[in-house]
Amino acid sequence: MSANAMFWDRVAKRYAAQPVSDPAAYEVTLSRTASYLRADQTILEFGCGTGSTAVTLAPNVAQLLATDFSAKMIEFGQERARAAGLSNLKFQVCDLETAPVGPFDAVLAFNLFHLLPELDASLQKVAQRLKPGGLFISKTVCMQDAKSGLKRRLIRAVLPMMRWVGKAPDTVQFMTVRDWQRRIEMAGFEILETGSYPADLPSRFVVARKS
């Protein structure tokens, strides 16, 4: 098991119990995502965490496969799906390398990519799992564009100590919105929609179509 998977296993129970930090921004993200989904689609989600987003979106599609490399996170997701009575929502422990290849109508990844070490390779793995014209719908924290320079410097300063005491994952990317969207385009996607929800620490929502 990787160190990152061990970290997320360890924090899964606390993560599952936390309320959404910005309910308004989360609702906008869900609403915009749902507007691109159809009842005949098969969807793959990377980094599903404890499954709350998957449970909300699954009624909009034919099948949704929610994946995460943390087995503990997946256990919480399975419990949520059973409680909601969703037969079209399945969970699987895997990462971008070992996930089913599909192809899928859309790939979802919320609050994931800023925690991955190899952004371009990861985007290629997304593209490989999409049908031609399929959608990549993501939300990614672009820390380098934080409006408060003090907040950004503080986060950078405390991360090493947080990792040392087991309170932060191994990788946290500091990138700008511009750089993130350029990487998506370089991976062979056409960007259809963008937005920052919330705007103060840009959590960039992007809908992109595989060319």
C-alpha angles and dihedrals in degrees: 000000000000122000089245092053090049090051093052092044088054095051097037097101093049091043092053092052096050118102119234106277095220111020094182093054091045092052091051090051092050093046095049091046094049090053089068096047127093135195093246097053132110112214135194122202122197120203095013094169111192092348103248094131093045091051090052096048101038095083088063096061143046097243134002123190110196116196137186134161091229111088091197092055090050091052090058090047092052090051091052092049092050091048090051093047093233111162094174094060119085130177129211134181107232143108133233091279097053102032118118112275096224113160095240133192091230140004119211126201119171122183091346114102097064086061096054123094099211109045100172095046090048092052089052090054089054091050091049090059097051130089115237105284091018120147131246108201115186146159116205133178109237097197096179090066095056106140090224110068088190091057091049093049091046092053091049091049098051099040096085092053092045090053091048092055093042097253099116135042122252096254129047115163122214105204138146126243088245093054093046094051091045089055091051091052092046088055089063102268132131111218112230103174139006137181140156116235108202102017101201094072100022109241096180119214111202132179111193132175123219108244 
